[in-house]
mmCIF file of N, CA and C in Angstrom:
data_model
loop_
_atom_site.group_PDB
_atom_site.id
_atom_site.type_symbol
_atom_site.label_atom_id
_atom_site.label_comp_id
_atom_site.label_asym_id
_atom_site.label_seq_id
_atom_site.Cartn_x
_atom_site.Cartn_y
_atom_site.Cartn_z
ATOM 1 N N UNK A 1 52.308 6.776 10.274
ATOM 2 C CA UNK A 1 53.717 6.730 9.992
ATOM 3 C C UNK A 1 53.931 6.196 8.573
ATOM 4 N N UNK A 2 54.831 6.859 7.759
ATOM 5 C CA UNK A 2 55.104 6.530 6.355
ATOM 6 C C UNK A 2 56.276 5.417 6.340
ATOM 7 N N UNK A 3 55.634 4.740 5.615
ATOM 8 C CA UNK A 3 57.158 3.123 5.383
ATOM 9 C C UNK A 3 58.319 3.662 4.298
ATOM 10 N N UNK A 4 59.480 3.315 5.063
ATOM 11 C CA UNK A 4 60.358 3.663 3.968
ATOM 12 C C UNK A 4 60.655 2.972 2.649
ATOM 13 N N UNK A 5 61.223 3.361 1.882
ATOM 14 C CA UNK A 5 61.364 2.530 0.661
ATOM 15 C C UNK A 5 61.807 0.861 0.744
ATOM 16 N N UNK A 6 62.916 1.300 1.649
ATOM 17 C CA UNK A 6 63.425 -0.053 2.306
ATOM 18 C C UNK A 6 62.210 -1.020 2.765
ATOM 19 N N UNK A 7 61.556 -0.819 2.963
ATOM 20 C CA UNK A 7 60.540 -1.418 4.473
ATOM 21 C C UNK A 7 59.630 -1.742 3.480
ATOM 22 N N UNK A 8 59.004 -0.892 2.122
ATOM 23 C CA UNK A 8 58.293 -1.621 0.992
ATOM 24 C C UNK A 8 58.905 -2.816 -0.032
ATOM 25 N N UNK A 9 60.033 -2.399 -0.221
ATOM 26 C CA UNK A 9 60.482 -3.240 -0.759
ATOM 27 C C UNK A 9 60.915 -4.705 -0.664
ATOM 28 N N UNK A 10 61.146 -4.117 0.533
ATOM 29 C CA UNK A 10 61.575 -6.054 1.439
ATOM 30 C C UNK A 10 60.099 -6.877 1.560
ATOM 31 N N UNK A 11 58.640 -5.874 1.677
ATOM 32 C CA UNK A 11 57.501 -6.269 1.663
ATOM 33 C C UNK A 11 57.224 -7.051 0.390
ATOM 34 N N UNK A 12 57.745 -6.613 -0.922
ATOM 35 C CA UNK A 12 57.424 -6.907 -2.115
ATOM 36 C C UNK A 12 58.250 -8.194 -1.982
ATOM 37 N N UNK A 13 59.398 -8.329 -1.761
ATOM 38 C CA UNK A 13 60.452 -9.483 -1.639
ATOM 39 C C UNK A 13 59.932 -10.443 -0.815
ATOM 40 N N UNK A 14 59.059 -10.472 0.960
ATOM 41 C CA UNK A 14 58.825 -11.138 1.187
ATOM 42 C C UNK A 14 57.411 -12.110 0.745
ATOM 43 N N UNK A 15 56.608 -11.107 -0.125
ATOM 44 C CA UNK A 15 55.240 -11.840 -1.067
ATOM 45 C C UNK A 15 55.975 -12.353 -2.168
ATOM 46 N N UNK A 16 57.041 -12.140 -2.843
ATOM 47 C CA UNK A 16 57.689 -13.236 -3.724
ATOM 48 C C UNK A 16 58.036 -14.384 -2.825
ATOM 49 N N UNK A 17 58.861 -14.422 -2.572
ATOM 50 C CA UNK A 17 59.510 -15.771 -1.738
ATOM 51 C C UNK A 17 58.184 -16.386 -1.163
ATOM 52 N N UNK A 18 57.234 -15.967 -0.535
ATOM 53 C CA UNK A 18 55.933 -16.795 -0.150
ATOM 54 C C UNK A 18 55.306 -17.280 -1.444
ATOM 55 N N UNK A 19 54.924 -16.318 -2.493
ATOM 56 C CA UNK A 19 54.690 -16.944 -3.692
ATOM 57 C C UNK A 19 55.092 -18.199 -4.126
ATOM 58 N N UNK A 20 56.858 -18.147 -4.178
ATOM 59 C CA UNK A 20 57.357 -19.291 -4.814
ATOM 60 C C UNK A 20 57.739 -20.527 -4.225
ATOM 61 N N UNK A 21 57.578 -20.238 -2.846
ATOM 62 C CA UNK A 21 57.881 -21.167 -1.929
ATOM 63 C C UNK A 21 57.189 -22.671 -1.930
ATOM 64 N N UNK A 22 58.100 -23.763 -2.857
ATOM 65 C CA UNK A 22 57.845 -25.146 -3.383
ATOM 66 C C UNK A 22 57.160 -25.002 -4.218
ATOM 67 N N UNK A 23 57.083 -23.961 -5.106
ATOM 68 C CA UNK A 23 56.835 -24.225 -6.486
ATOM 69 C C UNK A 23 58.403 -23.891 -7.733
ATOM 70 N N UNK A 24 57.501 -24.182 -8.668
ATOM 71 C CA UNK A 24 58.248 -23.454 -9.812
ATOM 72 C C UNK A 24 57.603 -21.956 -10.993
ATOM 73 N N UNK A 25 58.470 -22.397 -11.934
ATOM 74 C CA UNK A 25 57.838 -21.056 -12.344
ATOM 75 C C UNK A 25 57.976 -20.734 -14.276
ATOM 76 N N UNK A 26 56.998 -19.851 -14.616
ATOM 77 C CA UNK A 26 56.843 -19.973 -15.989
ATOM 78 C C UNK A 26 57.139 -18.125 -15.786
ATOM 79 N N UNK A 27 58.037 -17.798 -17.464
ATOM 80 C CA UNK A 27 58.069 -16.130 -17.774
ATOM 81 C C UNK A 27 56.916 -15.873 -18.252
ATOM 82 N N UNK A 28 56.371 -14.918 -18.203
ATOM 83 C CA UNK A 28 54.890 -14.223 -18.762
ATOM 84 C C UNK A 28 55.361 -14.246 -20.231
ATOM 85 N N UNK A 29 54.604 -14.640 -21.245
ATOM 86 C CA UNK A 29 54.915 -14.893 -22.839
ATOM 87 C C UNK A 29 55.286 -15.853 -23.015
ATOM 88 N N UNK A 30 55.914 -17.066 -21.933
ATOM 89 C CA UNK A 30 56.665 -18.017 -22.246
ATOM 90 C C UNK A 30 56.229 -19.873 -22.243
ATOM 91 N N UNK A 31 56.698 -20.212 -22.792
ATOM 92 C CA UNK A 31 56.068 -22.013 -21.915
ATOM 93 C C UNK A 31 56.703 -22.670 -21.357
ATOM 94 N N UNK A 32 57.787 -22.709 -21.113
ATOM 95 C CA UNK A 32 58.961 -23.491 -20.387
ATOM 96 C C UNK A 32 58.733 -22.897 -19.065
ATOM 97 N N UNK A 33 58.603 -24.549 -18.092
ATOM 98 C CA UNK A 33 58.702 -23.957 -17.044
ATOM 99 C C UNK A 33 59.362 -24.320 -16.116
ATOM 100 N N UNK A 34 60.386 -23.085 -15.378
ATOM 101 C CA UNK A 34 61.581 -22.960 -15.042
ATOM 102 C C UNK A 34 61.804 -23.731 -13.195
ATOM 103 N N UNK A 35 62.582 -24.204 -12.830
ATOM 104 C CA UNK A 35 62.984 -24.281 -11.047
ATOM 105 C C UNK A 35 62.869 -23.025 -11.026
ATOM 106 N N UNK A 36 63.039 -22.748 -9.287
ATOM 107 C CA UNK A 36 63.079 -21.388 -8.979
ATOM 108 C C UNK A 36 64.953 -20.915 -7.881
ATOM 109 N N UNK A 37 65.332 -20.174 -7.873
ATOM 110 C CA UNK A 37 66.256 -20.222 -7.177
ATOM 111 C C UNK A 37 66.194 -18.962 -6.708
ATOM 112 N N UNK A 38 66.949 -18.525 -5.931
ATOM 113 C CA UNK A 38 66.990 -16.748 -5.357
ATOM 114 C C UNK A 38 68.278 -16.070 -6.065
ATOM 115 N N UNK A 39 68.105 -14.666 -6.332
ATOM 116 C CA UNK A 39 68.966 -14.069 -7.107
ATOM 117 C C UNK A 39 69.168 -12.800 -5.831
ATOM 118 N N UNK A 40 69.949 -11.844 -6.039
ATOM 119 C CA UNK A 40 70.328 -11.177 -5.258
ATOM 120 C C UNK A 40 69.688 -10.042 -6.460
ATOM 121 N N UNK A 41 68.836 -8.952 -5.887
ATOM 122 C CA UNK A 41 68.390 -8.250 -6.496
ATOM 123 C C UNK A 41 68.451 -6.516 -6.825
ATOM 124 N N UNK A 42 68.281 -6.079 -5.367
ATOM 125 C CA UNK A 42 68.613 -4.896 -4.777
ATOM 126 C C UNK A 42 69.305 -4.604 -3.168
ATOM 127 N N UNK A 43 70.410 -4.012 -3.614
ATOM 128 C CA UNK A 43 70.697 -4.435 -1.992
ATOM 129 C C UNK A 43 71.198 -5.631 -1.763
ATOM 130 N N UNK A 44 71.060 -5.814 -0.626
ATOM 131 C CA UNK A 44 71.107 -7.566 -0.212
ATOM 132 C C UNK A 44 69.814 -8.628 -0.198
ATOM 133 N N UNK A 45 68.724 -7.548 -0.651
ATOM 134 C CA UNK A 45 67.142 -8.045 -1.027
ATOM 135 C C UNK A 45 67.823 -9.855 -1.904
ATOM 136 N N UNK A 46 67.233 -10.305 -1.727
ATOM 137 C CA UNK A 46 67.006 -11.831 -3.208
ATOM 138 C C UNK A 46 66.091 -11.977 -3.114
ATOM 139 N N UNK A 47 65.636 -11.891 -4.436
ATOM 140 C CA UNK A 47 64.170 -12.489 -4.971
ATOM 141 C C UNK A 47 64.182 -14.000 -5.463
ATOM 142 N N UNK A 48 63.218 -14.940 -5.805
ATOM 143 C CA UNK A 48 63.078 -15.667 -6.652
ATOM 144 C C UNK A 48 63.289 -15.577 -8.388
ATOM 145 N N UNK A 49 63.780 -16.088 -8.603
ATOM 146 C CA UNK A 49 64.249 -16.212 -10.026
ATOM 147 C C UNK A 49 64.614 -17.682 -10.855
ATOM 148 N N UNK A 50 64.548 -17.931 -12.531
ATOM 149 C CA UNK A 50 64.713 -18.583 -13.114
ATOM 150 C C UNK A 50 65.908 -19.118 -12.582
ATOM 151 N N UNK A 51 65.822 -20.653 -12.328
ATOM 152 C CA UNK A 51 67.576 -21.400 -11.986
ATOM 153 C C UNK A 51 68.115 -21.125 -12.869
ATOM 154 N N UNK A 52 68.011 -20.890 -14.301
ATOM 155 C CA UNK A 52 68.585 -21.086 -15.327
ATOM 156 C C UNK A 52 69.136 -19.881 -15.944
ATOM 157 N N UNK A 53 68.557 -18.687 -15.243
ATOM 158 C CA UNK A 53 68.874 -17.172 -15.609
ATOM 159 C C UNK A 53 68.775 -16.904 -16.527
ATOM 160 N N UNK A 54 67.574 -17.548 -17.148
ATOM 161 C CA UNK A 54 67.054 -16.421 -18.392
ATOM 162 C C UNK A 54 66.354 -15.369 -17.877
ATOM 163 N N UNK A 55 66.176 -14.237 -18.761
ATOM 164 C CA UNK A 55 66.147 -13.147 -18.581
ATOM 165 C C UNK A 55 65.482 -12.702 -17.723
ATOM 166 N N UNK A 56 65.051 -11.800 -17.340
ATOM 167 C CA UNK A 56 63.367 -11.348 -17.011
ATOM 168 C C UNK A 56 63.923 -9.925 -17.148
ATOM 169 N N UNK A 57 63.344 -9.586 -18.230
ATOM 170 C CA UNK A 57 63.456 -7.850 -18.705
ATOM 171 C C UNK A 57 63.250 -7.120 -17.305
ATOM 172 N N UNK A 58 64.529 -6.501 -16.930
ATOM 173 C CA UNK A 58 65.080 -5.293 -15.667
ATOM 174 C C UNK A 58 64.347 -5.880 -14.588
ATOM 175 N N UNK A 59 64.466 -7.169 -14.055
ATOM 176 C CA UNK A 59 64.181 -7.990 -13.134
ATOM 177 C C UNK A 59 63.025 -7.663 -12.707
ATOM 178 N N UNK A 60 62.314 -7.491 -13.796
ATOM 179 C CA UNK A 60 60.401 -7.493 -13.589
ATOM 180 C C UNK A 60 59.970 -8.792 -12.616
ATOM 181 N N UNK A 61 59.511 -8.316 -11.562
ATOM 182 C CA UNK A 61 59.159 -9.719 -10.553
ATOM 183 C C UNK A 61 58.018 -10.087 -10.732
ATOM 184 N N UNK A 62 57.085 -9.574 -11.616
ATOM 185 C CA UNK A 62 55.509 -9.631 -11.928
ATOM 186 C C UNK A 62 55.317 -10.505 -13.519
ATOM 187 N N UNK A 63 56.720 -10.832 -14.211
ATOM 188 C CA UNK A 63 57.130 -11.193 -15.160
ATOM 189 C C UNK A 63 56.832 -12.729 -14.746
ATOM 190 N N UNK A 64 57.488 -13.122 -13.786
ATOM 191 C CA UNK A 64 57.371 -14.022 -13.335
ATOM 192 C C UNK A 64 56.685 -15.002 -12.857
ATOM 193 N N UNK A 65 55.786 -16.042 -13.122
ATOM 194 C CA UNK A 65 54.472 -16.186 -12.695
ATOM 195 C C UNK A 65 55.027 -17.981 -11.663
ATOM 196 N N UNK A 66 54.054 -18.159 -10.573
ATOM 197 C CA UNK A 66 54.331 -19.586 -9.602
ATOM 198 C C UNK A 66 53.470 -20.215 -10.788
ATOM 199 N N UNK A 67 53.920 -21.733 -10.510
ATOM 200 C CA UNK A 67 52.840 -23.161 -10.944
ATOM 201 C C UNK A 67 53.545 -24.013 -10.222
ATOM 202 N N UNK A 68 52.761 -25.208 -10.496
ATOM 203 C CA UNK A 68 52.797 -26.507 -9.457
ATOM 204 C C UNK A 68 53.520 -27.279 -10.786
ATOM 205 N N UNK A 69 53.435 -27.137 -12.027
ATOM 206 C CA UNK A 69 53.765 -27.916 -13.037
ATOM 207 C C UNK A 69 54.875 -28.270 -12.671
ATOM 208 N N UNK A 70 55.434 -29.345 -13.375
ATOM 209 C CA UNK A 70 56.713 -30.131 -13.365
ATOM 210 C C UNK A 70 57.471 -28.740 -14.188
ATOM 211 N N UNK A 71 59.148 -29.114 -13.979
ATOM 212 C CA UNK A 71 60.406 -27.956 -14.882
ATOM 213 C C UNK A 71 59.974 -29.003 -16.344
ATOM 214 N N UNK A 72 60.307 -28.319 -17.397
ATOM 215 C CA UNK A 72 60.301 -28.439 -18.473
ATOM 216 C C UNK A 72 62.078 -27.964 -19.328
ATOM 217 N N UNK A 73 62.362 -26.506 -18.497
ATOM 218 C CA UNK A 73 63.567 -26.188 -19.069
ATOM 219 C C UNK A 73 64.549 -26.828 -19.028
ATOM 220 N N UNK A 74 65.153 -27.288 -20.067
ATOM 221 C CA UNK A 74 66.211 -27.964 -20.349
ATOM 222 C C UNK A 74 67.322 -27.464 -19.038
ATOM 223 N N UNK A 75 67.523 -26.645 -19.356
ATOM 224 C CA UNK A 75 68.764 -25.656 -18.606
ATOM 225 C C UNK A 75 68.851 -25.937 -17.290
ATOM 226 N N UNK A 76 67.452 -25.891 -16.885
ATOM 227 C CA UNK A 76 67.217 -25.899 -15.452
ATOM 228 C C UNK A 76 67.516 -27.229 -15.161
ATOM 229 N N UNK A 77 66.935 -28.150 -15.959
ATOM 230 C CA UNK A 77 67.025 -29.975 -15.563
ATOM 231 C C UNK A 77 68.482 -30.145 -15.312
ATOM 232 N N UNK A 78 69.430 -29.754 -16.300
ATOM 233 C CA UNK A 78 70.244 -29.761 -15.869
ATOM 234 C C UNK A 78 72.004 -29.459 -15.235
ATOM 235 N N UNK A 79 70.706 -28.017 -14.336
ATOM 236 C CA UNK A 79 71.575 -27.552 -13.259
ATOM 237 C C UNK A 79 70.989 -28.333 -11.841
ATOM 238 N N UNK A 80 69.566 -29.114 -12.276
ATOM 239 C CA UNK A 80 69.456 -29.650 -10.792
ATOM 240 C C UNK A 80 70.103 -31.130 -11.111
ATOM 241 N N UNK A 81 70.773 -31.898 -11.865
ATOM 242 C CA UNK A 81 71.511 -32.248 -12.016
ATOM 243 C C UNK A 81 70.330 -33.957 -12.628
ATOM 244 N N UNK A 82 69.433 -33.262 -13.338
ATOM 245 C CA UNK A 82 68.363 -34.448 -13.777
ATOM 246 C C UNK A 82 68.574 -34.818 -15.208
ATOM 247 N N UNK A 83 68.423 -35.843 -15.467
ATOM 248 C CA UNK A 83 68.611 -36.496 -16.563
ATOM 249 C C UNK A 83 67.217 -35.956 -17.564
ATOM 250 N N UNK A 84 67.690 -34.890 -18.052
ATOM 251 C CA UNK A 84 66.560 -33.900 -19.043
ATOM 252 C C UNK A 84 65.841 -34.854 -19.762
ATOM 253 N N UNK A 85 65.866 -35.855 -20.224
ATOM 254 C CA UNK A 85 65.311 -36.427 -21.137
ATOM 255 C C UNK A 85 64.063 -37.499 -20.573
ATOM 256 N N UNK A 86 64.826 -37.984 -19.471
ATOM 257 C CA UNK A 86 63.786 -38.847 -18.426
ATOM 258 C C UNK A 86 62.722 -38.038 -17.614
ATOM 259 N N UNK A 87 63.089 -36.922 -17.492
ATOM 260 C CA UNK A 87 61.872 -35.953 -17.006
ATOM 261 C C UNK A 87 60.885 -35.391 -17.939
ATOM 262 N N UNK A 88 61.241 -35.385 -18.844
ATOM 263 C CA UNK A 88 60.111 -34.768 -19.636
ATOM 264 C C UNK A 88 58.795 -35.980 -20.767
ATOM 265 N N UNK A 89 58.227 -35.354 -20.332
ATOM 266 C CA UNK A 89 57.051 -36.354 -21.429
ATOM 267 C C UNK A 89 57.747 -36.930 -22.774
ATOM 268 N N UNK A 90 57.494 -38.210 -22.949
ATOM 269 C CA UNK A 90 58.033 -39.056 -24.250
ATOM 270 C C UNK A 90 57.449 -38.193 -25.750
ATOM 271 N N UNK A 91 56.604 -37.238 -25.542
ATOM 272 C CA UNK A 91 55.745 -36.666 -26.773
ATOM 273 C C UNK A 91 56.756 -35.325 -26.771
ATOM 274 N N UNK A 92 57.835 -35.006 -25.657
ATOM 275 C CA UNK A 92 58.739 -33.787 -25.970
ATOM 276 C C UNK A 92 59.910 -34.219 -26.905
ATOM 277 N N UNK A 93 60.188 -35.316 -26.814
ATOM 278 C CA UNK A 93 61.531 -36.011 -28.035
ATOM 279 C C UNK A 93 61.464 -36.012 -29.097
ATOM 280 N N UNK A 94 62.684 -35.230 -29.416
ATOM 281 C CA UNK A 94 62.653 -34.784 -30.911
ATOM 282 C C UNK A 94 62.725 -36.403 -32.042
ATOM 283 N N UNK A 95 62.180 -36.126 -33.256
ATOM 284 C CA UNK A 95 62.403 -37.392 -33.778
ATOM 285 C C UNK A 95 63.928 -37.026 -34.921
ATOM 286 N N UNK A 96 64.251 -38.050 -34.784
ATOM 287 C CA UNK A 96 65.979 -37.468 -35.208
ATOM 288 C C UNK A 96 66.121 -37.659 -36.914
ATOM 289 N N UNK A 97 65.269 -38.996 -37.070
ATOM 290 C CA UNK A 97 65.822 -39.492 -38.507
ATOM 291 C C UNK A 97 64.256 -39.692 -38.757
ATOM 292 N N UNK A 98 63.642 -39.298 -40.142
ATOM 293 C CA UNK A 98 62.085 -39.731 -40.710
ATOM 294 C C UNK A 98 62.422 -40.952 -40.798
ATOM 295 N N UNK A 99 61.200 -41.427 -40.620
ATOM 296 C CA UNK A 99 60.461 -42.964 -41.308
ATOM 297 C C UNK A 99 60.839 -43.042 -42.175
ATOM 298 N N UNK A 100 61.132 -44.066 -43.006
ATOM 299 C CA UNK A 100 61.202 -44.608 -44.621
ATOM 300 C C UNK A 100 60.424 -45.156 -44.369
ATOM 301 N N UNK A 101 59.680 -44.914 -45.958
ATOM 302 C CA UNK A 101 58.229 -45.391 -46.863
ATOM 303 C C UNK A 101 58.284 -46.211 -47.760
#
């Protein structure tokens, strides 16, 4: 018996969501790495996606890669409502004013 399109696709949707399930996530090319949230994709399908909704060129789901790493994206820190600056490593802070010599 042949699977319908429907019936593959929800297959592809349910190996994302297992993928991302308590992790987060980095774009392929990218270093920031993003929360994950569900987007509504095709249909009533939702995939996993950037909290922060940056892009992912024509909702490439393979674009998308899981990690265990801590969020890094600003954007994302704070839509989960985290104090961006206290989450991220003291070596990510910009230095504002040079040293005088």
């Amino acid at each position: 018996m042949t699977a319908s399109a429907g019936d593959l696709l929800a297959a592809v949707v349910a190996r994302a969501v297992a993928d991302f399930a308590g992790r987060n996530a980095y774009v392929r090319g990218g270093n920031a790495v993003h929360a994950v949230a569900t987007v509504r994709w095709l249909g009533e399908l939702e995939v996993p996606a950037p909290l922060c909704h940056v892009g992912v060129s024509g909702g490439e789901l393979a674009a998308l890669r899981p990690t265990t790493r801590a969020v890094t994206c600003r954007r994302c820190l704070r839509r989960q409502g985290a104090d961006e600056l206290a989450a991220l490593p003291s070596t990510e802070q910009l230095t504002l004013f040079p040293a005088r010599r």
